[in-house]
Short mmCIF file of C-alpha atoms and ligand atoms in Angstrom, two decimals:
data_model
loop_
_atom_site.label_atom_id
_atom_site.label_comp_id
_atom_site.label_asym_id
_atom_site.label_seq_id
_atom_site.Cartn_x
_atom_site.Cartn_y
_atom_site.Cartn_z
CA MET A 458 -9.22 2.14 17.40
CA LYS A 459 -11.31 3.05 14.36
CA LEU A 460 -11.32 0.09 11.99
CA ILE A 461 -12.98 0.34 8.59
CA ASN A 462 -14.11 -3.07 7.31
CA VAL A 463 -14.86 -3.45 3.64
CA CYS A 464 -17.29 -5.82 1.96
CA GLY A 465 -18.71 -5.73 -1.54
CA ALA A 466 -19.57 -9.06 -3.11
CA ARG A 467 -21.42 -12.14 -1.91
CA PRO A 468 -18.44 -14.21 -0.70
CA ASN A 469 -17.30 -11.25 1.41
CA PHE A 470 -20.41 -11.21 3.56
CA MET A 471 -19.86 -14.54 5.36
CA LYS A 472 -16.29 -13.44 6.12
CA ILE A 473 -17.30 -10.00 7.40
CA ALA A 474 -20.04 -11.59 9.53
CA ALA A 475 -17.44 -13.54 11.52
CA LEU A 476 -15.20 -10.50 11.96
CA MET A 477 -17.99 -8.14 13.06
CA ALA A 478 -19.07 -10.71 15.66
CA ALA A 479 -15.50 -11.18 16.92
CA TYR A 480 -14.87 -7.43 17.34
CA ARG A 481 -17.56 -7.36 20.06
CA GLU A 482 -15.09 -9.13 22.35
CA PHE A 483 -12.56 -6.31 21.91
CA PRO A 484 -13.94 -3.06 23.32
CA ASN A 485 -10.98 -1.00 22.08
CA ILE A 486 -12.02 -1.75 18.46
CA GLN A 487 -14.65 0.53 16.95
CA PRO A 488 -15.67 -1.23 13.70
CA ILE A 489 -17.11 0.78 10.81
CA LEU A 490 -18.65 -1.22 7.97
CA VAL A 491 -18.37 -0.03 4.37
CA HIS A 492 -20.31 -1.86 1.62
CA THR A 493 -19.02 -0.97 -1.83
CA GLY A 494 -22.25 -2.02 -3.55
CA GLN A 495 -20.40 -4.34 -5.98
CA HIS A 496 -23.24 -6.81 -5.41
CA TYR A 497 -26.60 -5.13 -4.98
CA ASP A 498 -29.43 -7.62 -5.77
CA SER A 499 -31.19 -8.48 -2.54
CA SER A 500 -30.53 -12.20 -3.17
CA MET A 501 -26.80 -11.43 -3.50
CA SER A 502 -26.52 -8.98 -0.59
CA ASP A 503 -29.40 -7.95 1.78
CA LEU A 504 -30.44 -11.54 2.41
CA PHE A 505 -26.97 -12.30 3.79
CA PHE A 506 -27.03 -9.29 6.12
CA ASP A 507 -30.37 -10.46 7.49
CA GLN A 508 -29.53 -14.15 7.89
CA LEU A 509 -26.02 -13.63 9.25
CA GLN A 510 -27.11 -10.72 11.43
CA ILE A 511 -24.43 -8.45 10.06
CA PRO A 512 -24.93 -4.86 11.24
CA ARG A 513 -26.25 -2.58 8.48
CA PRO A 514 -23.33 -0.96 6.65
CA ASP A 515 -22.43 2.48 7.99
CA ILE A 516 -21.69 3.56 4.43
CA ASN A 517 -22.73 2.13 1.05
CA LEU A 518 -20.69 3.31 -1.93
CA GLU A 519 -23.33 1.98 -4.37
CA VAL A 520 -20.92 1.33 -7.23
CA GLY A 521 -22.88 -1.46 -8.94
CA SER A 522 -21.63 -3.40 -11.96
CA GLY A 523 -19.20 -2.38 -14.68
CA SER A 524 -16.01 -3.46 -16.40
CA HIS A 525 -13.12 -4.30 -14.09
CA ALA A 526 -11.53 -0.88 -14.60
CA GLU A 527 -14.82 0.97 -14.14
CA GLN A 528 -15.81 -0.94 -11.03
CA THR A 529 -12.36 -0.74 -9.41
CA ALA A 530 -11.92 2.94 -10.26
CA GLN A 531 -15.42 3.87 -9.06
CA ILE A 532 -14.82 2.15 -5.73
CA MET A 533 -11.51 3.99 -5.31
CA LEU A 534 -13.06 7.36 -6.16
CA ARG A 535 -15.86 6.85 -3.68
CA PHE A 536 -13.74 5.28 -0.92
CA GLU A 537 -11.08 8.01 -0.79
CA PRO A 538 -13.39 10.72 0.67
CA VAL A 539 -14.68 8.20 3.22
CA LEU A 540 -11.11 7.66 4.43
CA GLN A 541 -10.47 11.42 4.43
CA GLN A 542 -13.55 11.99 6.56
CA ILE A 543 -13.29 9.07 9.00
CA LYS A 544 -9.50 8.91 9.30
CA PRO A 545 -9.48 5.26 10.43
CA ASP A 546 -6.52 3.68 12.22
CA ALA A 547 -6.66 0.75 9.79
CA VAL A 548 -8.69 -0.77 6.95
CA VAL A 549 -9.57 -4.47 6.83
CA VAL A 550 -10.36 -6.10 3.48
CA VAL A 551 -11.38 -9.71 2.86
CA GLY A 552 -11.09 -12.15 -0.04
CA ASP A 553 -10.11 -11.36 -3.61
CA VAL A 554 -12.86 -9.39 -5.32
CA ASN A 555 -12.54 -6.02 -7.03
CA SER A 556 -13.69 -4.27 -3.84
CA THR A 557 -10.73 -5.86 -2.03
CA ILE A 558 -8.01 -4.45 -4.28
CA ALA A 559 -9.77 -1.12 -4.82
CA CYS A 560 -10.06 -0.32 -1.10
CA SER A 561 -6.66 -1.69 -0.08
CA LEU A 562 -4.92 0.35 -2.78
CA THR A 563 -6.81 3.52 -1.82
CA ALA A 564 -5.93 3.08 1.87
CA CYS A 565 -2.29 2.21 1.19
CA LYS A 566 -1.80 5.38 -0.88
CA MET A 567 -3.15 7.38 2.05
CA GLN A 568 -0.70 5.59 4.34
CA ILE A 569 -3.46 3.89 6.29
CA PRO A 570 -2.44 0.36 7.38
CA VAL A 571 -4.29 -2.45 5.60
CA GLY A 572 -5.17 -5.88 6.97
CA HIS A 573 -5.98 -8.57 4.39
CA VAL A 574 -8.07 -11.51 5.52
CA GLU A 575 -7.52 -14.63 3.37
CA ALA A 576 -4.07 -13.50 2.25
CA GLY A 577 -1.52 -15.62 0.40
CA LEU A 578 -3.84 -17.84 -1.63
CA ARG A 579 -2.52 -18.36 -5.16
CA SER A 580 -3.96 -20.21 -8.15
CA PHE A 581 -0.90 -19.20 -10.23
CA ASP A 582 -3.36 -18.43 -13.01
CA ARG A 583 -3.19 -14.79 -13.99
CA THR A 584 -6.16 -15.10 -16.34
CA MET A 585 -8.32 -15.10 -13.20
CA PRO A 586 -9.20 -11.55 -12.14
CA GLU A 587 -9.11 -12.75 -8.52
CA GLU A 588 -5.46 -13.82 -8.83
CA ILE A 589 -4.46 -10.28 -9.81
CA ASN A 590 -6.55 -8.91 -6.93
CA ARG A 591 -4.88 -11.34 -4.50
CA LEU A 592 -1.31 -10.54 -5.62
CA LEU A 593 -1.79 -6.79 -5.53
CA THR A 594 -3.73 -6.68 -2.26
CA ASP A 595 -1.09 -8.77 -0.49
CA ALA A 596 1.66 -6.54 -1.88
CA VAL A 597 0.15 -3.41 -0.27
CA SER A 598 -1.08 -4.97 2.99
CA ASP A 599 0.57 -4.55 6.37
CA ARG A 600 -1.09 -7.46 8.16
CA LEU A 601 -1.64 -10.66 6.17
CA PHE A 602 -4.10 -13.09 7.75
CA VAL A 603 -3.64 -16.50 6.17
CA SER A 604 -6.16 -19.36 6.07
CA GLU A 605 -4.01 -22.37 5.08
CA PRO A 606 -0.28 -23.23 5.18
CA SER A 607 0.22 -22.80 1.40
CA GLY A 608 -0.57 -19.10 1.91
CA VAL A 609 2.34 -18.64 4.29
CA GLU A 610 4.74 -20.31 1.82
CA ASN A 611 3.45 -18.20 -1.08
CA LEU A 612 3.87 -14.93 0.81
CA LYS A 613 7.37 -15.79 2.00
CA ARG A 614 8.37 -16.73 -1.54
CA GLU A 615 7.12 -13.34 -2.71
CA GLY A 616 9.44 -11.69 -0.20
CA ILE A 617 6.84 -10.56 2.33
CA ASP A 618 8.38 -10.06 5.75
CA SER A 619 7.43 -12.88 8.16
CA SER A 620 6.48 -10.39 10.86
CA LYS A 621 3.49 -9.30 8.74
CA ILE A 622 2.17 -12.86 8.18
CA HIS A 623 -0.33 -14.38 10.63
CA PHE A 624 -1.62 -17.91 10.10
CA VAL A 625 -5.07 -17.75 11.68
CA GLY A 626 -7.40 -20.20 9.85
CA THR A 627 -10.44 -19.31 7.79
CA VAL A 628 -13.22 -16.94 8.81
CA MET A 629 -15.57 -18.49 6.25
CA ILE A 630 -15.53 -21.70 8.27
CA ASP A 631 -16.17 -19.71 11.48
CA THR A 632 -19.45 -18.58 9.94
CA LEU A 633 -20.31 -22.07 8.70
CA LEU A 634 -19.79 -23.64 12.13
CA THR A 635 -21.83 -20.91 13.84
CA HIS A 636 -24.79 -21.35 11.49
CA LEU A 637 -24.90 -25.07 10.73
CA GLU A 638 -27.45 -25.87 13.43
CA LEU A 639 -29.74 -23.01 12.42
CA ALA A 640 -29.43 -24.02 8.75
CA ARG A 641 -30.79 -27.50 9.57
CA ARG A 642 -34.19 -25.90 10.23
CA SER A 643 -34.46 -24.81 6.60
CA ASP A 644 -37.17 -26.54 4.56
CA ILE A 645 -35.30 -26.11 1.29
CA LEU A 646 -35.10 -29.87 0.61
CA GLN A 647 -38.87 -30.22 0.90
CA SER A 648 -39.48 -27.15 -1.28
CA LEU A 649 -37.26 -28.55 -3.99
CA ARG A 650 -38.58 -32.12 -3.45
CA LEU A 651 -35.16 -33.57 -2.70
CA GLN A 652 -34.11 -36.54 -0.58
CA PRO A 653 -31.01 -36.17 1.64
CA SER A 654 -27.84 -37.58 -0.03
CA ARG A 655 -29.71 -38.15 -3.29
CA TYR A 656 -28.98 -35.01 -5.27
CA GLY A 657 -26.09 -32.85 -6.44
CA VAL A 658 -25.70 -29.07 -6.04
CA ILE A 659 -24.24 -26.88 -8.76
CA THR A 660 -22.90 -23.33 -8.76
CA LEU A 661 -21.02 -21.71 -11.61
CA HIS A 662 -19.94 -18.14 -12.25
CA ARG A 663 -16.26 -17.84 -13.18
CA PRO A 664 -15.67 -15.89 -16.40
CA ASN A 665 -13.45 -18.79 -17.64
CA ASN A 666 -16.48 -21.10 -17.43
CA VAL A 667 -19.46 -18.95 -18.31
CA ASP A 668 -18.23 -16.25 -20.68
CA GLU A 669 -17.60 -18.53 -23.69
CA CYS A 670 -20.51 -20.29 -25.35
CA ALA A 671 -18.57 -23.47 -26.26
CA VAL A 672 -17.23 -23.90 -22.73
CA LEU A 673 -20.58 -23.28 -21.05
CA THR A 674 -22.31 -25.65 -23.49
CA GLY A 675 -19.74 -28.36 -22.73
CA ILE A 676 -20.33 -27.96 -18.98
CA TYR A 677 -24.11 -28.12 -19.46
CA ARG A 678 -23.65 -31.33 -21.51
CA ALA A 679 -21.89 -32.92 -18.54
CA PHE A 680 -24.77 -31.84 -16.27
CA ASP A 681 -27.17 -33.43 -18.76
CA VAL A 682 -25.45 -36.81 -18.35
CA ILE A 683 -25.12 -36.61 -14.55
CA ARG A 684 -28.74 -35.59 -13.95
CA GLN A 685 -29.83 -38.87 -15.55
CA GLN A 686 -28.19 -40.64 -12.58
CA LEU A 687 -28.69 -38.05 -9.83
CA PRO A 688 -31.13 -35.13 -9.57
CA LEU A 689 -29.31 -31.80 -9.74
CA VAL A 690 -30.05 -28.36 -8.29
CA PHE A 691 -28.38 -25.46 -10.06
CA CYS A 692 -28.36 -22.25 -7.98
CA MET A 693 -27.71 -19.80 -10.75
CA HIS A 694 -25.56 -16.70 -10.31
CA PRO A 695 -26.79 -13.53 -12.13
CA ARG A 696 -23.74 -13.53 -14.36
CA THR A 697 -24.41 -17.12 -15.46
CA ARG A 698 -28.08 -16.34 -16.03
CA LYS A 699 -27.09 -13.46 -18.29
CA GLN A 700 -24.65 -15.62 -20.27
CA THR A 701 -27.11 -18.53 -20.55
CA GLU A 702 -29.64 -16.12 -22.04
CA GLN A 703 -27.12 -14.52 -24.35
CA PHE A 704 -25.95 -17.91 -25.71
CA SER A 705 -29.57 -19.16 -26.04
CA LEU A 706 -28.86 -22.10 -23.74
CA TRP A 707 -32.02 -21.82 -21.65
CA SER A 708 -33.93 -24.38 -23.67
CA MET A 709 -31.11 -26.89 -23.22
CA LEU A 710 -31.46 -26.60 -19.43
CA ALA A 711 -35.26 -26.47 -19.52
CA ASP A 712 -35.37 -29.75 -21.45
CA MET A 713 -33.45 -31.56 -18.70
CA LYS A 714 -35.61 -33.59 -16.35
CA ASN A 715 -34.18 -33.96 -12.83
CA MET A 716 -32.61 -30.50 -13.08
CA SER A 717 -33.95 -27.63 -10.95
CA VAL A 718 -32.61 -24.18 -11.65
CA THR A 719 -33.06 -21.73 -8.77
CA PRO A 720 -32.08 -18.10 -8.21
CA PRO A 721 -29.20 -17.54 -5.77
CA LEU A 722 -30.33 -18.85 -2.35
CA GLY A 723 -29.88 -17.41 1.11
CA TYR A 724 -26.91 -18.50 3.22
CA LEU A 725 -28.89 -20.79 5.53
CA GLU A 726 -30.86 -22.53 2.78
CA PHE A 727 -27.75 -23.02 0.72
CA LEU A 728 -25.69 -24.31 3.64
CA HIS A 729 -28.36 -26.89 4.39
CA LEU A 730 -28.59 -27.85 0.72
CA MET A 731 -24.81 -28.35 0.54
CA SER A 732 -24.61 -30.26 3.80
CA GLN A 733 -27.15 -32.87 2.65
CA ALA A 734 -25.89 -33.25 -0.94
CA ALA A 735 -24.30 -36.36 -2.45
CA VAL A 736 -21.92 -34.22 -4.48
CA ILE A 737 -21.14 -30.55 -5.14
CA LEU A 738 -20.11 -29.29 -8.58
CA THR A 739 -18.74 -25.76 -8.39
CA ASP A 740 -16.16 -23.26 -9.54
CA SER A 741 -16.44 -21.30 -6.27
CA GLY A 742 -13.38 -20.90 -4.06
CA GLY A 743 -15.19 -20.80 -0.73
CA MET A 744 -17.37 -23.84 -1.43
CA GLN A 745 -14.27 -26.04 -1.73
CA GLU A 746 -13.54 -25.14 1.89
CA GLU A 747 -17.14 -25.57 3.00
CA ALA A 748 -17.42 -28.97 1.28
CA THR A 749 -14.31 -30.15 3.13
CA ILE A 750 -15.81 -29.31 6.52
CA LEU A 751 -19.19 -30.78 5.51
CA LYS A 752 -17.39 -33.89 4.15
CA VAL A 753 -19.32 -33.74 0.87
CA PRO A 754 -17.38 -34.68 -2.32
CA CYS A 755 -16.65 -31.53 -4.32
CA LEU A 756 -15.89 -31.53 -8.04
CA THR A 757 -14.12 -28.23 -8.60
CA LEU A 758 -14.90 -27.20 -12.18
CA ARG A 759 -11.50 -25.61 -12.74
CA HIS A 760 -7.97 -26.57 -13.75
CA ASN A 761 -6.37 -25.11 -10.63
CA THR A 762 -7.20 -24.01 -7.12
CA GLU A 763 -5.79 -21.38 -4.79
CA ARG A 764 -6.91 -23.63 -1.91
CA PRO A 765 -4.70 -26.75 -2.32
CA ILE A 766 -5.47 -27.95 1.20
CA THR A 767 -8.96 -28.90 0.02
CA LEU A 768 -7.28 -31.39 -2.38
CA THR A 769 -4.79 -32.83 0.12
CA HIS A 770 -6.91 -32.85 3.30
CA GLY A 771 -10.43 -32.38 2.02
CA THR A 772 -13.10 -33.57 -0.35
CA SER A 773 -12.23 -31.66 -3.51
CA ILE A 774 -10.78 -32.81 -6.82
CA LEU A 775 -10.04 -30.68 -9.86
CA ALA A 776 -12.57 -31.62 -12.51
CA GLY A 777 -11.65 -29.18 -15.31
CA ASN A 778 -14.40 -27.64 -17.43
CA THR A 779 -14.96 -29.95 -20.40
CA THR A 780 -17.77 -32.50 -20.73
CA GLN A 781 -15.31 -35.37 -20.62
CA SER A 782 -13.19 -34.13 -17.70
CA ILE A 783 -16.27 -33.42 -15.56
CA LEU A 784 -17.73 -36.85 -16.26
CA GLN A 785 -14.40 -38.54 -15.47
CA ALA A 786 -14.31 -36.66 -12.18
CA TYR A 787 -17.90 -37.65 -11.46
CA ASP A 788 -16.84 -41.29 -11.76
CA ARG A 789 -14.47 -40.70 -8.83
CA VAL A 790 -17.10 -39.52 -6.34
CA ASP A 791 -17.19 -42.85 -4.46
CA GLU A 792 -13.41 -42.81 -4.21
CA ILE A 793 -13.56 -39.32 -2.64
CA ARG A 794 -16.23 -40.48 -0.23
CA ARG A 795 -13.85 -43.18 1.03
CA ARG A 796 -11.06 -40.65 1.73
CA THR A 797 -10.07 -39.95 5.30
CA ILE A 798 -10.85 -36.27 5.61
CA GLN A 799 -8.60 -34.28 7.92
CA THR A 800 -9.81 -30.94 9.23
CA PRO A 801 -7.19 -28.43 8.05
CA PRO A 802 -5.21 -26.79 10.86
CA LEU A 803 -6.96 -23.90 12.64
CA TRP A 804 -10.28 -24.41 10.81
CA ASP A 805 -11.87 -24.48 14.25
CA GLY A 806 -14.28 -21.54 14.23
CA ARG A 807 -11.86 -19.14 15.99
CA ALA A 808 -10.11 -17.47 13.05
CA ALA A 809 -11.96 -14.15 13.38
CA HIS A 810 -11.21 -14.05 17.10
CA ARG A 811 -7.49 -14.51 16.38
CA ILE A 812 -7.60 -11.72 13.80
CA ALA A 813 -9.44 -9.33 16.12
CA ALA A 814 -6.96 -10.10 18.91
CA ILE A 815 -4.00 -9.25 16.65
CA LEU A 816 -5.67 -6.07 15.36
CA SER A 817 -6.59 -4.91 18.84
CA LYS A 818 -2.96 -5.14 19.93
CA THR A 819 -1.66 -3.18 16.95
CA SER A 820 -3.70 -0.07 17.76
C1 UD1 B 1784 -17.57 -11.39 -8.23
C2 UD1 B 1784 -16.07 -11.55 -7.94
C3 UD1 B 1784 -15.73 -13.03 -7.83
C4 UD1 B 1784 -16.63 -13.71 -6.84
C5 UD1 B 1784 -18.07 -13.48 -7.23
C6 UD1 B 1784 -19.02 -14.13 -6.30
C7 UD1 B 1784 -14.55 -9.90 -8.91
C8 UD1 B 1784 -13.55 -9.66 -9.96
N1 UD1 B 1784 -15.26 -11.02 -9.03
O1 UD1 B 1784 -17.83 -11.96 -9.51
O2 UD1 B 1784 -14.39 -13.16 -7.40
O3 UD1 B 1784 -16.32 -15.08 -6.80
O4 UD1 B 1784 -18.31 -12.06 -7.24
O5 UD1 B 1784 -20.34 -13.90 -6.66
O6 UD1 B 1784 -14.66 -9.10 -8.00
N2 UD1 B 1784 -24.93 -8.95 -11.10
C9 UD1 B 1784 -26.26 -8.81 -10.79
N3 UD1 B 1784 -26.58 -8.52 -9.50
C10 UD1 B 1784 -25.65 -8.35 -8.53
C11 UD1 B 1784 -24.29 -8.49 -8.87
C12 UD1 B 1784 -23.94 -8.79 -10.15
O7 UD1 B 1784 -27.13 -8.96 -11.62
O8 UD1 B 1784 -26.03 -8.09 -7.37
C13 UD1 B 1784 -24.56 -9.31 -12.49
C14 UD1 B 1784 -24.28 -8.11 -13.35
O9 UD1 B 1784 -24.72 -8.40 -14.62
C15 UD1 B 1784 -22.77 -8.04 -13.34
C16 UD1 B 1784 -22.37 -9.50 -13.27
O10 UD1 B 1784 -23.38 -10.10 -12.46
O11 UD1 B 1784 -22.25 -7.41 -14.46
C17 UD1 B 1784 -21.04 -9.76 -12.66
O12 UD1 B 1784 -20.91 -9.12 -11.38
P1 UD1 B 1784 -19.45 -8.72 -10.84
O13 UD1 B 1784 -19.54 -8.15 -9.47
O14 UD1 B 1784 -18.74 -7.92 -11.87
O15 UD1 B 1784 -18.68 -10.09 -10.79
P2 UD1 B 1784 -19.12 -11.56 -10.34
O16 UD1 B 1784 -19.16 -12.43 -11.51
O17 UD1 B 1784 -20.31 -11.51 -9.44
#
C-alpha cells in the first residue's frame, strides 16, 4: 500500500514522527514522505527531522512563505504532479495548516482517499485560518482520526458518516511520551540560567495576537508585569519576530529584566523547558495538550480553543489577549496547580499505532 504522508509546518513534524515510526510495524504499508516546504528555516524544520529521527522527505515541494492563497495554490500546483507520478493508494495529512488543506483538496479531486489526523477539532472561530483548514479538510477526508471526544461530536453534527470517524487519541502526545526521557538530558535550563519550577515559558504566533500593534503591545505589557514576579523565556516564532520589528517593539522587550528572548528551540530542548516550567503562556494549539500531560499550568492566550478537553481535564485556562485578561488569568495559576488532572482518554502513546492499524486494513 503506497501511502503519501504530508508535512509542511513545525507542528506537523511531531505528528508525522509518530506516524512514520508506527508504520514500521505494518509491512504492507509503504510510506512516502512529502514536505511542502511551508516552513523552511532550519530551526523550524531540519532540527525536528534530526531530533525526532524522521526519515528525510522523499520529496520537498519547497513552496516557502506567501499569502494564504499563494501558499495554498503553490502547494496544490506542486503536489498534483507528485500524485500523478506516484499514484498512491491514499494520502495522510495532519493538523490544520495550509499544507493540510492544500494536499487533501488536491488528492480528493484526483479521487485518492484522504486520511486526516487530528480531525474534528473546532474553535468555532472562522477568523482563524486554521478553522477554515480544519472544516474543509474534514469535509473532503475519507478517514477522520480524532484526538478527543469533542471531535467526534463535531463531525457527527456536521453530518459526517460515523463509519469514517475513528477516535484514536493524539499522535502529538505519542511523540512527547517517546522523547520525554531523552529531553531530560538537555542542558537548556543551565544555558538560560533558569531554576526548575521558577520560570515561565512563552510562545506566540497567531495572527490574531501578533498582527496588530495594539494587541501585541497589550500582551507584551502583561509579560512586563509577570516577569517582575517570575523570570520569563520567550521562544520567538519568525512571524512574531517580524511583527515585533515592524511595530518597533524590540526596545520594549529589551528593557525588560528577567525576560530572555530566544529563537525557536529544538523539540528536545523545548520539551524539557516546558516540563520544568512553573507556567506556560501560549497561543499554540499543541502546547495546550502537552501542558496537560506535563501537568504544567497553561494560560492559553486566546478567547477560544479547539481542544476543550485541555480545559475540562487538563491544565489550561483561556486567558484572552489583553493586558488585564492575561494578568487575571495569571492570578489563577495556583488554583490550576491544585486541580486534579485527568489524562484524556486514549492519550496513552498508542494513537499512531491505532491509525496505522486502521490504514493497513483499508488497503
Ligand atoms: C503556520 C500555521 C499555523 C501553525 C504555525 C506553527 C497556517 C495557516 N498557519 O503559521 O497554523 O500554528 O505554522 O508555526 O498554515 N517564516 C520564516 N521561516 C519559516 C517559516 C515562516 O521566517 O521557516 C516566517 C515568514 O515570514 C512567513 C511567516 O513566518 O511569512 C509566517 O509563516 P506561515 O507558514 O505563513 O505561517 P505561520 O505563522 O508559521
